CSV table of C-alpha atoms in Angstrom, one decimal:
chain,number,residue,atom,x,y,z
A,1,UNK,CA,20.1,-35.9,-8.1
A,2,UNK,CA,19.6,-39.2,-6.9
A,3,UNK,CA,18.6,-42.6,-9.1
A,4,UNK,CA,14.8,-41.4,-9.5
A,5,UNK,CA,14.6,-37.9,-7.9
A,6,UNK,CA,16.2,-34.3,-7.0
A,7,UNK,CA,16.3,-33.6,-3.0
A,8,UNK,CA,16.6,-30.5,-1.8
A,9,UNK,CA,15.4,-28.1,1.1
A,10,UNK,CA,14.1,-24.1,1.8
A,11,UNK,CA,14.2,-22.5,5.1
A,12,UNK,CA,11.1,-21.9,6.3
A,13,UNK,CA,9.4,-18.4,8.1
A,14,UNK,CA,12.1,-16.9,10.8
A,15,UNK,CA,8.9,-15.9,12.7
A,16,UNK,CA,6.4,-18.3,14.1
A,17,UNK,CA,3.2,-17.7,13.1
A,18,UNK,CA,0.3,-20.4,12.6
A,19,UNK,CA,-3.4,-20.9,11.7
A,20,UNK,CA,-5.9,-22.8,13.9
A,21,UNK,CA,-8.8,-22.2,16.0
A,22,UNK,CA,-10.4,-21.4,19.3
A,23,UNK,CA,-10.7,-24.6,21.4
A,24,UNK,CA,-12.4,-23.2,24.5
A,25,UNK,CA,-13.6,-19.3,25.5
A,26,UNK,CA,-12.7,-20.2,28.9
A,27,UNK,CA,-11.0,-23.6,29.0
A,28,UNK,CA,-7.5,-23.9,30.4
A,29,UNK,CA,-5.5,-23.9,33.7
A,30,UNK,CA,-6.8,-20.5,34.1
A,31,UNK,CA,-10.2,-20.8,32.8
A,32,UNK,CA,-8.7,-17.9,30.2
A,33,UNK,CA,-9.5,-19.9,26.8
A,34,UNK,CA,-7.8,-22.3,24.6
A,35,UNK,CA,-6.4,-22.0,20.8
A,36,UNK,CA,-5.3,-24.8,19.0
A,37,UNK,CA,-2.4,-25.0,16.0
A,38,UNK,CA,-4.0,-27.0,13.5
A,39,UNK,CA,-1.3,-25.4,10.8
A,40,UNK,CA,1.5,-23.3,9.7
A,41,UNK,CA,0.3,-19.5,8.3
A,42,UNK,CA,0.7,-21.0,4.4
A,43,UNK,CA,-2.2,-23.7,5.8
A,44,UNK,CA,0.2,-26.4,5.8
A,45,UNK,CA,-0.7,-29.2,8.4
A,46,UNK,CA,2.0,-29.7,10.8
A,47,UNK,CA,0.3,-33.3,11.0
A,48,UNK,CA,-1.8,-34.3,8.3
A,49,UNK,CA,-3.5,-37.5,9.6
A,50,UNK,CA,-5.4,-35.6,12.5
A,51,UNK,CA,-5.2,-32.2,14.7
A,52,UNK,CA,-3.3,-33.5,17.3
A,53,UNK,CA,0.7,-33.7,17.1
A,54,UNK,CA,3.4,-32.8,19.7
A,55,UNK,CA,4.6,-29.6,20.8
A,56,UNK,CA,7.9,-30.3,18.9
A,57,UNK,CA,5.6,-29.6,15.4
A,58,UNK,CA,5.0,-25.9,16.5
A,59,UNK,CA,7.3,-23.7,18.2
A,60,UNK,CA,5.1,-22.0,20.4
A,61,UNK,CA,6.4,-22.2,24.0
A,62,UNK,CA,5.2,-21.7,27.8
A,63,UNK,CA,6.0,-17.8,28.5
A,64,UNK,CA,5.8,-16.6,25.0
A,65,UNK,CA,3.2,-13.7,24.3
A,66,UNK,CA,0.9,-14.2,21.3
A,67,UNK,CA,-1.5,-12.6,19.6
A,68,UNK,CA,-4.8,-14.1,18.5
A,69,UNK,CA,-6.8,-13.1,15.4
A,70,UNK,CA,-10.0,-13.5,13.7
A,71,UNK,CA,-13.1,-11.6,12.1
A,72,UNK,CA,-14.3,-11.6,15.7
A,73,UNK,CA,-11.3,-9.8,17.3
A,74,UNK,CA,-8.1,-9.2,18.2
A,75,UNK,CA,-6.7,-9.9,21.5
A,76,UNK,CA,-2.9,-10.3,23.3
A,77,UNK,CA,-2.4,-13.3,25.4
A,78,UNK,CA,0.3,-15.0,27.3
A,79,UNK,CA,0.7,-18.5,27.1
A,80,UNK,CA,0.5,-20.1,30.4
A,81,UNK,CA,0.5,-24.0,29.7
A,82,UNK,CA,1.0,-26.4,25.6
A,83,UNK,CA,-0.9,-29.4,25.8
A,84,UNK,CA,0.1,-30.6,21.9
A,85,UNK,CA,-1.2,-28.4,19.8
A,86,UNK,CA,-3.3,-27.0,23.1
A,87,UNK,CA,-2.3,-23.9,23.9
A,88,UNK,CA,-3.6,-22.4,27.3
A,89,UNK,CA,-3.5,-18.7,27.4
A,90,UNK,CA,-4.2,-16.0,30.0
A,91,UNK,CA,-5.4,-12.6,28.0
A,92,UNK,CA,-4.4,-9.2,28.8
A,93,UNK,CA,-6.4,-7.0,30.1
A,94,UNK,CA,-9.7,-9.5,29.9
A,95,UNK,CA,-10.5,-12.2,31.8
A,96,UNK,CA,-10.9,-14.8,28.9
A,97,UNK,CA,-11.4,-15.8,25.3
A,98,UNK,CA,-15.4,-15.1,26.0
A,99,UNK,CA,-15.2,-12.2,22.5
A,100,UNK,CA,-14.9,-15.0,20.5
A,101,UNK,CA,-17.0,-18.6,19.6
A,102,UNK,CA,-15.4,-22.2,19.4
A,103,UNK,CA,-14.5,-22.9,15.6
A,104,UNK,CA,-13.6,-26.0,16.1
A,105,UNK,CA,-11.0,-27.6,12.5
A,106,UNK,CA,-11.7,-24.2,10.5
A,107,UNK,CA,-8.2,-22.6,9.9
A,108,UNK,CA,-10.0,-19.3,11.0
A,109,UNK,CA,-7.6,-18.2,13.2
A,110,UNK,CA,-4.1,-16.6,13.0
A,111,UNK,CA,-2.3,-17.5,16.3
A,112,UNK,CA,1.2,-15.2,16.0
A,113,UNK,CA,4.6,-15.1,18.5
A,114,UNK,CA,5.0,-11.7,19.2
A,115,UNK,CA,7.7,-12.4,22.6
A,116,UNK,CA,8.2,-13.4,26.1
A,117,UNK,CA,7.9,-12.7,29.3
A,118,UNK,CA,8.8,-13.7,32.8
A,119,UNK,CA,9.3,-12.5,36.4
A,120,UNK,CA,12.2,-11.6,37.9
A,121,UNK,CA,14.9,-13.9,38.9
A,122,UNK,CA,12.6,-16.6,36.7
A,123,UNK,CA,14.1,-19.9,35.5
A,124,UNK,CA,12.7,-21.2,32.5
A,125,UNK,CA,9.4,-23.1,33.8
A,126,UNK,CA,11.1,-27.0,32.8
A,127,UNK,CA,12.4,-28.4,29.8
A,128,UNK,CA,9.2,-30.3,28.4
A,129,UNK,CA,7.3,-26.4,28.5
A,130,UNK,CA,10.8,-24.2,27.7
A,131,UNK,CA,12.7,-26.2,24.6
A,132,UNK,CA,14.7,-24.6,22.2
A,133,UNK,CA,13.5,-23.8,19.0
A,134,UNK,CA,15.1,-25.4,15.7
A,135,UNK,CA,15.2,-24.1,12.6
A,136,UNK,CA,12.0,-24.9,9.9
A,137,UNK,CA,13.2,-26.9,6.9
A,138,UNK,CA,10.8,-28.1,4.2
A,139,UNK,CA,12.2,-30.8,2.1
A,140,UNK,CA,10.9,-31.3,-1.9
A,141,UNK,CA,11.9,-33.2,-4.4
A,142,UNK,CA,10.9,-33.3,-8.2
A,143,UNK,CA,12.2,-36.8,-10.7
A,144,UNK,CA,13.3,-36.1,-14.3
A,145,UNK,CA,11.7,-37.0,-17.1
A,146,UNK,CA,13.2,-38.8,-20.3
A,147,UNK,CA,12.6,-36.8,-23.6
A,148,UNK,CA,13.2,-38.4,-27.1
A,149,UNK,CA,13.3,-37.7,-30.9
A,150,UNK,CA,14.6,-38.8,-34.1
A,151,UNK,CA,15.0,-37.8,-37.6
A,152,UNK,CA,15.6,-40.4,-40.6
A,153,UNK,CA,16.5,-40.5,-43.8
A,154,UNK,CA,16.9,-44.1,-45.9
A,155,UNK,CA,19.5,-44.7,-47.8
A,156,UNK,CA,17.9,-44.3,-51.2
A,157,UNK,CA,16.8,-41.3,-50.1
A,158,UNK,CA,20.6,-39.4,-49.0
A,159,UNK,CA,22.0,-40.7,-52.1
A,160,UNK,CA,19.3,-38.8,-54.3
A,161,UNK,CA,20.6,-35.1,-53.8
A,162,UNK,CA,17.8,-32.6,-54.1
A,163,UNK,CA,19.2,-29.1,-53.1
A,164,UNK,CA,16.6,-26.6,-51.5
A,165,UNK,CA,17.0,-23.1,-50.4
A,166,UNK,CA,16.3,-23.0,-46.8
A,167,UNK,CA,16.5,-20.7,-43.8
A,168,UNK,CA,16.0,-22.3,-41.1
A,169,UNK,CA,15.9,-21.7,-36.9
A,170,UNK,CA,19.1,-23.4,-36.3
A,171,UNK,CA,20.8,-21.2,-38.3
A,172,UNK,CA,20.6,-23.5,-41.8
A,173,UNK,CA,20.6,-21.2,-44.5
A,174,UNK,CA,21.5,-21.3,-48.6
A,175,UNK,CA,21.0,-24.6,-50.3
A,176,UNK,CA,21.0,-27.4,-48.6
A,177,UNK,CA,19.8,-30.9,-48.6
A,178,UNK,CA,18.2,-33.8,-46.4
A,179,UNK,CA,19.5,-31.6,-43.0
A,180,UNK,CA,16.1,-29.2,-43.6
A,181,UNK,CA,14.4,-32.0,-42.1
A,182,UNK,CA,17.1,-33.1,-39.6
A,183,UNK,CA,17.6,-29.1,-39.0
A,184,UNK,CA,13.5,-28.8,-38.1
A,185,UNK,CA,13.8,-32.0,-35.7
A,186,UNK,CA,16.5,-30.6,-33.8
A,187,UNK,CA,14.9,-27.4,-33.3
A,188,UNK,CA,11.4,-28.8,-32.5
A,189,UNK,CA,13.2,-31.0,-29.7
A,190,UNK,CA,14.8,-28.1,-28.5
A,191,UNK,CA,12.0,-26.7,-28.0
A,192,UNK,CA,10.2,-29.6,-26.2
A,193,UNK,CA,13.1,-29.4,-23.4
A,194,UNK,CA,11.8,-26.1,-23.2
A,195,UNK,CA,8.0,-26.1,-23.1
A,196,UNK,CA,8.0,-29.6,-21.1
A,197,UNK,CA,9.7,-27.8,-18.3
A,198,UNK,CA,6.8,-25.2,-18.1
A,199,UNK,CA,3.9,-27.2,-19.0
A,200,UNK,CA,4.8,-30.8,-17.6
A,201,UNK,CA,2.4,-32.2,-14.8
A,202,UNK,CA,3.0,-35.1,-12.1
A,203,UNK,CA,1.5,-38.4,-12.8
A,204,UNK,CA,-0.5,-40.1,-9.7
A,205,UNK,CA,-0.2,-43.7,-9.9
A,206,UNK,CA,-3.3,-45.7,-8.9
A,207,UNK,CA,-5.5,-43.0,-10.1
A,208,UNK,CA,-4.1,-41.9,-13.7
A,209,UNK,CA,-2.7,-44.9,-16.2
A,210,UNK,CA,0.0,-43.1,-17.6
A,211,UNK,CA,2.4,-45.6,-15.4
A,212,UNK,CA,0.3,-48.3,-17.6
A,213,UNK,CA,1.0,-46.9,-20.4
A,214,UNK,CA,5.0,-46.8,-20.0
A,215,UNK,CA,4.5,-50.6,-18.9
A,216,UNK,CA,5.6,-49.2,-14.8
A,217,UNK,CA,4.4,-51.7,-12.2
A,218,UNK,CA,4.1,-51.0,-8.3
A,219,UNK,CA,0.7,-48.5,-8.2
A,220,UNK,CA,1.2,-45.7,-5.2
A,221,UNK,CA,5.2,-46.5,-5.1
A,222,UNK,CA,8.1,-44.5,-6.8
A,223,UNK,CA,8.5,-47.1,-9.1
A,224,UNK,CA,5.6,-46.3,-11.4
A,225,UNK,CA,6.2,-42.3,-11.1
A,226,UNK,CA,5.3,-40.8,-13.8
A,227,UNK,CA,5.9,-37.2,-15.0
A,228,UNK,CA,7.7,-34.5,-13.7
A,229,UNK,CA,6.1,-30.7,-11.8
A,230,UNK,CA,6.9,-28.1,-14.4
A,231,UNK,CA,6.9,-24.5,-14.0
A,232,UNK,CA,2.9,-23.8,-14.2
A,233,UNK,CA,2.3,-26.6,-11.9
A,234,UNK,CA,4.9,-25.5,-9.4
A,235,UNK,CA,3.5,-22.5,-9.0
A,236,UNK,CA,-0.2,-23.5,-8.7
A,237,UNK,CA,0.3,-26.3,-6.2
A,238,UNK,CA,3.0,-23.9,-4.1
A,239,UNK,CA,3.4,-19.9,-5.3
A,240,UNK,CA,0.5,-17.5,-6.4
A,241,UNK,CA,-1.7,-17.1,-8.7
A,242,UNK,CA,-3.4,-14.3,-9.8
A,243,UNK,CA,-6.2,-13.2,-12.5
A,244,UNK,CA,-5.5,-9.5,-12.3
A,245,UNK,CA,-3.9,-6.8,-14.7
A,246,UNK,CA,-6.5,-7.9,-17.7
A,247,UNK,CA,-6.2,-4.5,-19.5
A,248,UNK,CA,-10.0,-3.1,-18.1
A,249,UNK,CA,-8.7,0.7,-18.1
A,250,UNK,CA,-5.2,1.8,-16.3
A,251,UNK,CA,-6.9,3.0,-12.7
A,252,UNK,CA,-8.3,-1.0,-12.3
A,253,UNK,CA,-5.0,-2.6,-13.4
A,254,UNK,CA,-3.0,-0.7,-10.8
A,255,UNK,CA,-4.7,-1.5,-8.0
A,256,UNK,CA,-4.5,-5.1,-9.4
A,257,UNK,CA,-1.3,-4.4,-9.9
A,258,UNK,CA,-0.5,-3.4,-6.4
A,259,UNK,CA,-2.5,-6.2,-5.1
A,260,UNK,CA,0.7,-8.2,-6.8
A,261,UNK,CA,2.9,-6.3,-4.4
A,262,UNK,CA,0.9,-6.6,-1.5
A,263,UNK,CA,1.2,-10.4,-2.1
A,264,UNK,CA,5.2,-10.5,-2.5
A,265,UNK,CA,5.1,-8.1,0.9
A,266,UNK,CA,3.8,-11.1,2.1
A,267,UNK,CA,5.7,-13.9,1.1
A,268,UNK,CA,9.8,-13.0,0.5
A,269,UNK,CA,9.7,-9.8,-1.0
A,270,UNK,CA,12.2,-10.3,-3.5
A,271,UNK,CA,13.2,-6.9,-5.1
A,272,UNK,CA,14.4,-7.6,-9.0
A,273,UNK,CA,11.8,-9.9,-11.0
A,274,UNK,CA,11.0,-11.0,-14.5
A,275,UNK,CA,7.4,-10.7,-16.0
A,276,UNK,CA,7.4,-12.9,-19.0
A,277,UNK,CA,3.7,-12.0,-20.5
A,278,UNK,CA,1.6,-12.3,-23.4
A,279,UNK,CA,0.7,-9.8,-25.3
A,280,UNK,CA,-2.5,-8.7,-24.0
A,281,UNK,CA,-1.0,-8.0,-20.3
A,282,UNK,CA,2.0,-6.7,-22.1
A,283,UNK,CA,0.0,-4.1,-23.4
A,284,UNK,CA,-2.0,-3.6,-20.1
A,285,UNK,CA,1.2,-2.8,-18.4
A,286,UNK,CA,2.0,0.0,-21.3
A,287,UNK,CA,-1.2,1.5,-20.8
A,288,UNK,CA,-1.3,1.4,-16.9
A,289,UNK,CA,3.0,2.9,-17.0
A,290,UNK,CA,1.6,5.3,-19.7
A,291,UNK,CA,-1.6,6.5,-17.6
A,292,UNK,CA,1.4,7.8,-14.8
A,293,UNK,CA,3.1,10.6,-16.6
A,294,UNK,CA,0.9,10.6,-20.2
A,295,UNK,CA,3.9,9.6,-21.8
A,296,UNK,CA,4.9,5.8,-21.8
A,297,UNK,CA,8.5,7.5,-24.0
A,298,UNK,CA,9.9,9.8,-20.6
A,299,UNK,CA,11.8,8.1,-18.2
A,300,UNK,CA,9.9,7.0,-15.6
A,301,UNK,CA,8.7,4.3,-17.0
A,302,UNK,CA,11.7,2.7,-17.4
A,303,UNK,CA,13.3,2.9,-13.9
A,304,UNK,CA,15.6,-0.1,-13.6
A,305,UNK,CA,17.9,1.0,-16.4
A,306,UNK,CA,18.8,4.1,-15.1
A,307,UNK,CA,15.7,6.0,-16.7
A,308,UNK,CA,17.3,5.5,-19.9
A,309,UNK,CA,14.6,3.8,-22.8
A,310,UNK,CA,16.9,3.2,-25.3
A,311,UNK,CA,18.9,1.1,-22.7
A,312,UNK,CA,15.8,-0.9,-22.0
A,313,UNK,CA,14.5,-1.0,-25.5
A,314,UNK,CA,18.5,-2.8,-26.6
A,315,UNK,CA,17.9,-4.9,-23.5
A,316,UNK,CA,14.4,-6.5,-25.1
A,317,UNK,CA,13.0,-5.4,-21.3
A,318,UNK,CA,11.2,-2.5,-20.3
A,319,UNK,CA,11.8,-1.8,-17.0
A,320,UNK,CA,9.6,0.1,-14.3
A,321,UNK,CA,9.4,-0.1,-10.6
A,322,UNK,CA,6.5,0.3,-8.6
A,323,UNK,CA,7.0,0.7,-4.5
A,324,UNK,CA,10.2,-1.4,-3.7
A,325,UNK,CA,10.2,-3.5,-6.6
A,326,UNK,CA,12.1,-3.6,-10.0
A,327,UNK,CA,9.9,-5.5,-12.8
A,328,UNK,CA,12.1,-6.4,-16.2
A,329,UNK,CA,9.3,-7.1,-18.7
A,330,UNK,CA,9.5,-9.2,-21.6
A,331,UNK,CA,6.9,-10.3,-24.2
A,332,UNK,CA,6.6,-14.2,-24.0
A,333,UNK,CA,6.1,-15.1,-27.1
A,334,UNK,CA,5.2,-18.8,-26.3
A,335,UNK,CA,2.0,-17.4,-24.9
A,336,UNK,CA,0.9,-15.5,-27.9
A,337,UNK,CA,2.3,-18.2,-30.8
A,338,UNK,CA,-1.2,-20.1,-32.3
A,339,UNK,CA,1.5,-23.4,-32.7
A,340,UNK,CA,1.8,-23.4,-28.9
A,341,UNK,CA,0.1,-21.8,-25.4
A,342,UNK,CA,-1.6,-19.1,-28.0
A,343,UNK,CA,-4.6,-21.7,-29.2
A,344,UNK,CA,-4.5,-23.4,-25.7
A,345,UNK,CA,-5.6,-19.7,-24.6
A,346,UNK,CA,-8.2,-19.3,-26.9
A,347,UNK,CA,-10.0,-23.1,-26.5
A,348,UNK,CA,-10.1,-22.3,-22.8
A,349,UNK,CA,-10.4,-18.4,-21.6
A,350,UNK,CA,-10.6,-20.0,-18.0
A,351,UNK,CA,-7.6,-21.9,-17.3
A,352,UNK,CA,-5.7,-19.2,-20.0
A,353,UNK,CA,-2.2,-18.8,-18.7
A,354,UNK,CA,-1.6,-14.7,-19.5
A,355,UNK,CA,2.5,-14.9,-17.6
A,356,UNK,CA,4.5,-15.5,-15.2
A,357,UNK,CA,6.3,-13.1,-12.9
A,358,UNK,CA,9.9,-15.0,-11.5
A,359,UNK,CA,12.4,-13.9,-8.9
A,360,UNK,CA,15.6,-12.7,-10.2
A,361,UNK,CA,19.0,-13.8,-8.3
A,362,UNK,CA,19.7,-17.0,-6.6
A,363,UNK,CA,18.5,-18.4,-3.1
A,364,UNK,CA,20.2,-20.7,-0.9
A,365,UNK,CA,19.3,-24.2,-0.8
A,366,UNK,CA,20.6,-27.4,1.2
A,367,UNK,CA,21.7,-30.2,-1.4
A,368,UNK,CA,20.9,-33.4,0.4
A,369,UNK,CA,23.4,-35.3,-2.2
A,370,UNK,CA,25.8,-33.3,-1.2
A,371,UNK,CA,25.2,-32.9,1.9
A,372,UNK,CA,25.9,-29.3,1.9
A,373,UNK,CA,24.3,-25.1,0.9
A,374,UNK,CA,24.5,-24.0,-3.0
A,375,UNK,CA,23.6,-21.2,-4.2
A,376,UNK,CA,21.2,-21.6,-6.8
A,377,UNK,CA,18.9,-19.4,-9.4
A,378,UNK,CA,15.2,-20.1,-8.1
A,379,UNK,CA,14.2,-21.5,-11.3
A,380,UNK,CA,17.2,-24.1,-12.9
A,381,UNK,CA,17.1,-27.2,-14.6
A,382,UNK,CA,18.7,-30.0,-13.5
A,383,UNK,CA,20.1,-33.6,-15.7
A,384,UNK,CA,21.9,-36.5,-15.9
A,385,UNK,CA,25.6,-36.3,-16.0
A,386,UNK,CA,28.5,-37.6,-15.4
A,387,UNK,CA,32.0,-38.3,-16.7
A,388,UNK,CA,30.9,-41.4,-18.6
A,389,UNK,CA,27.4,-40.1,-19.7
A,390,UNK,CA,25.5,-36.4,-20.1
A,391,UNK,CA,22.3,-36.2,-21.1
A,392,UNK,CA,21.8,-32.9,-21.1
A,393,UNK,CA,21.4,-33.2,-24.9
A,394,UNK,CA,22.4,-36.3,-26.2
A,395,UNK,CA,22.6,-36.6,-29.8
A,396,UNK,CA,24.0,-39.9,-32.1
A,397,UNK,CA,23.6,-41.7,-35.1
A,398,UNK,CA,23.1,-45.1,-35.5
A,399,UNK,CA,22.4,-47.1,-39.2
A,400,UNK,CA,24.4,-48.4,-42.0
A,401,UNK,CA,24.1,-44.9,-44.3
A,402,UNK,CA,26.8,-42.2,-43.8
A,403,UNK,CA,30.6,-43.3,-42.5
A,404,UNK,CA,29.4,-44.5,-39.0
A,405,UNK,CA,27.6,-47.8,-39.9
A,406,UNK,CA,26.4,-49.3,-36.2
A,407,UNK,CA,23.4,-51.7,-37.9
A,408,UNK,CA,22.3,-53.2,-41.1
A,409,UNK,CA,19.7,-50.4,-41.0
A,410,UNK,CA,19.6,-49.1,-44.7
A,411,UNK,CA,19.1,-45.7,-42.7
A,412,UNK,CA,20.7,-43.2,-41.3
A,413,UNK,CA,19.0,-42.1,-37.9
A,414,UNK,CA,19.7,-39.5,-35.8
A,415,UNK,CA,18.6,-39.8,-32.2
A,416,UNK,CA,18.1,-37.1,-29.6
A,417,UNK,CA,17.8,-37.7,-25.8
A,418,UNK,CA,17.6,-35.7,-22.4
A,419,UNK,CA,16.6,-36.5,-19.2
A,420,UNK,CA,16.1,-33.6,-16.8
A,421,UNK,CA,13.6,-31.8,-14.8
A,422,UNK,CA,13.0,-28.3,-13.6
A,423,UNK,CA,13.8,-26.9,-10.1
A,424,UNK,CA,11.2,-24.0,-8.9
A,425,UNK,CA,12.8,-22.8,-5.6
A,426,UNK,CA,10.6,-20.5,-3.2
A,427,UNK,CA,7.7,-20.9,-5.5
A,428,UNK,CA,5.8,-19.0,-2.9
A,429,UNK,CA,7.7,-16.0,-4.8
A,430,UNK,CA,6.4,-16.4,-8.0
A,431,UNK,CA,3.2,-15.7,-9.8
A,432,UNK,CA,1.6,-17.3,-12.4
A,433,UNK,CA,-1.2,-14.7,-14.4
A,434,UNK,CA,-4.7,-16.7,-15.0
């Protein structure tokens, strides 16, 4: 973590395949057509302030074979000469490009490296046309956010004893005094860490006032960030979302289910993940395991524990797997609570957030602080910390009331602080449930 900001990097795709378009039907050095790379296959501009970039952006070379794809065909082509983000191709087995029309800037094209080829005895046909290929890094970074609370109590106030009978969620129970209060303030914070890491949003200065508002200068600079990309947001703006599995009948939610699947095929295929879901989709997932064998109680349904349900059930998960892919279900309860996500759900139905499905294990990573790979879970948080300071979870008290008097307060306060943000690594793995 740097002063304002976590740096780190993900591999990109070992194979190189990209979207564009068709330039020319029978353009070229051989009058055989032209495609042009206007992206990666995510639909990430290699260049974002215009088509054209230099052949180093892509890594589509003279003498690779490629295929070219659209809803007007398929065809096979060897690349004979890259102008840029030009490529000019000779077909197999047809003359030229003449099956399809120009689409000039529409993405509609998949342009993918399938190999090589060259003559015998053949040298690689120069430097400028032959280079070597580096690997694909994509660097992101997220900045933490600083959280605060406090709880206080005058001094008139603690010297009155009042005992109540409490049981509270941090454990307080019996009869206790003033720390009810202090008890529900620490909890409630806690619980902020939490949700803020899900639900928090980046500001955009220059366009929001939130910088304004925290008295930042310096609109459209890192000095007046604002904010931090939480979980939901990391996933909309760079994994999957998907509005499937909403309880219609078992049959329907199957094939939405599997249209899940098809997805992850896609992107990293990651075997073991975690479905944290509301109720409704909770019970969808009952119905569609039950629907398999009649039974949701034989042991099918709960695959990843060794077709044991009584070891799922003492786990909180149940566990099924579905083609090559363990699922560890939980009920989210955050989702269903009417204090928190539950009454967000029901203002909007739209923009209802029904789970989340999250890789399980670690991924590799390149620190840029450090200057070296960790192994990391693909969702962690990071924070401030140090020998001299950790805000993790600060807590202090500060006032004239109790034994540490730090002011002429006639209070006692007690402060709570943590600055951190969340970390969502290959977010093109996950899936948020709309």
């Amino acid at each position: 973590m740097t002063s304002d900001q976590v740096i780190w990097s993900e591999q990109g795709r070992l194979h190189l395949s990209y979207k564009g378009h068709i330039e020319s039907t029978t353009g070229g050095t051989l009058l055989g057509g032209q495609v042009e790379i206007e992206g990666d296959i995510d639909g990430t501009e290699t260049n974002a302030t215009g088509p054209a970039f230099s052949a180093a952006n892509h890594g589509v070379r003279v003498g690779d074979t490629i295929i070219i794809a659209n809803t007007q065909g398929v065809v096979k082509a060897y690349v004979e000469e890259v102008n840029g983000a030009v490529l000019d191709v000779a077909p197999y087995g047809v003359a030229n490009l003449a099956a399809f029309t120009t689409t000039g800037g529409t993405k509609d094209t998949t342009i993918l490296v399938y190999g090589s080829e060259f003559k015998k005895g053949d040298d690689y046909q120069g430097s400028p046309a032959r280079f070597a290929n580096e690997p694909d890094f994509k660097t992101f970074t997220n900045k933490p956010i600083i959280l605060k609370d406090y709880y206080e109590i005058s001094g008139s106030d603690a010297s009155q004893v009042g005992w109540v009978e409490v049981s509270g969620e941090e454990g307080q129970s019996g009869y206790l005094w003033y720390l009810k209060a202090e008890g529900d303030t620490r909890a409630r914070f806690a619980d902020y860490l939490e949700i803020a890491m899900m639900e928090a949003e980046l500001g955009v200065p220059g366009t929001d006032f939130v910088d304004n508002a925290l008295g930042l200068t310096g609109a459209n600079t890192a000095v007046a960030a604002t904010g931090t990309e939480g979980l939901f947001a990391a996933i909309e703006s760079r994994g999957n979302v998907t509005t499937g599995v909403t309880g219609i009948n078992p049959s329907t939610d199957f094939d939405e289910f599997d249209l899940i699947l098809a997805e992850f095929d896609k992107q990293g295929a990651i075997e073991e993940n975690m479905l944290f879901v509301n109720r409704t989709v909770s019970l969808a997932i009952d119905d569609m395991l039950a629907s398999v064998n009649r039974s949701s109680n034989t042991g099918s349904s709960y695959g990843v524990f060794n077709n044991s349900e009584s070891m799922a059930l003492n786990l909180g998960f149940e566990g099924f797997r579905r083609g090559s892919y363990d699922f560890y279900k939980s009920d989210f309860r955050y989702l269903n609570d009417k204090a928190t996500r539950g009454s967000i759900n029901d203002a909007n139905a739209a923009e209802a957030i029904r789970g989340v499905i999250i890789p399980a294990g670690v991924s590799t990573v390149y620190d840029q602080t450090l200057g070296r790979n960790l192994k990391r879970p693909f969702l962690h948080v990071r924070y401030r910390a140090s020998q001299m300071e950790d805000r993790r979870m600060k807590t202090f008290v500060t006032g004239s009331v109790g034994g540490n008097i730090t002011s002429s307060l006639d209070a006692m306060q007690i402060h709570f602080l943590s600055e951190r943000c969340l970390i969502t690594q290959g977010a093109n793995n996950f899936m948020l449930m709309k």
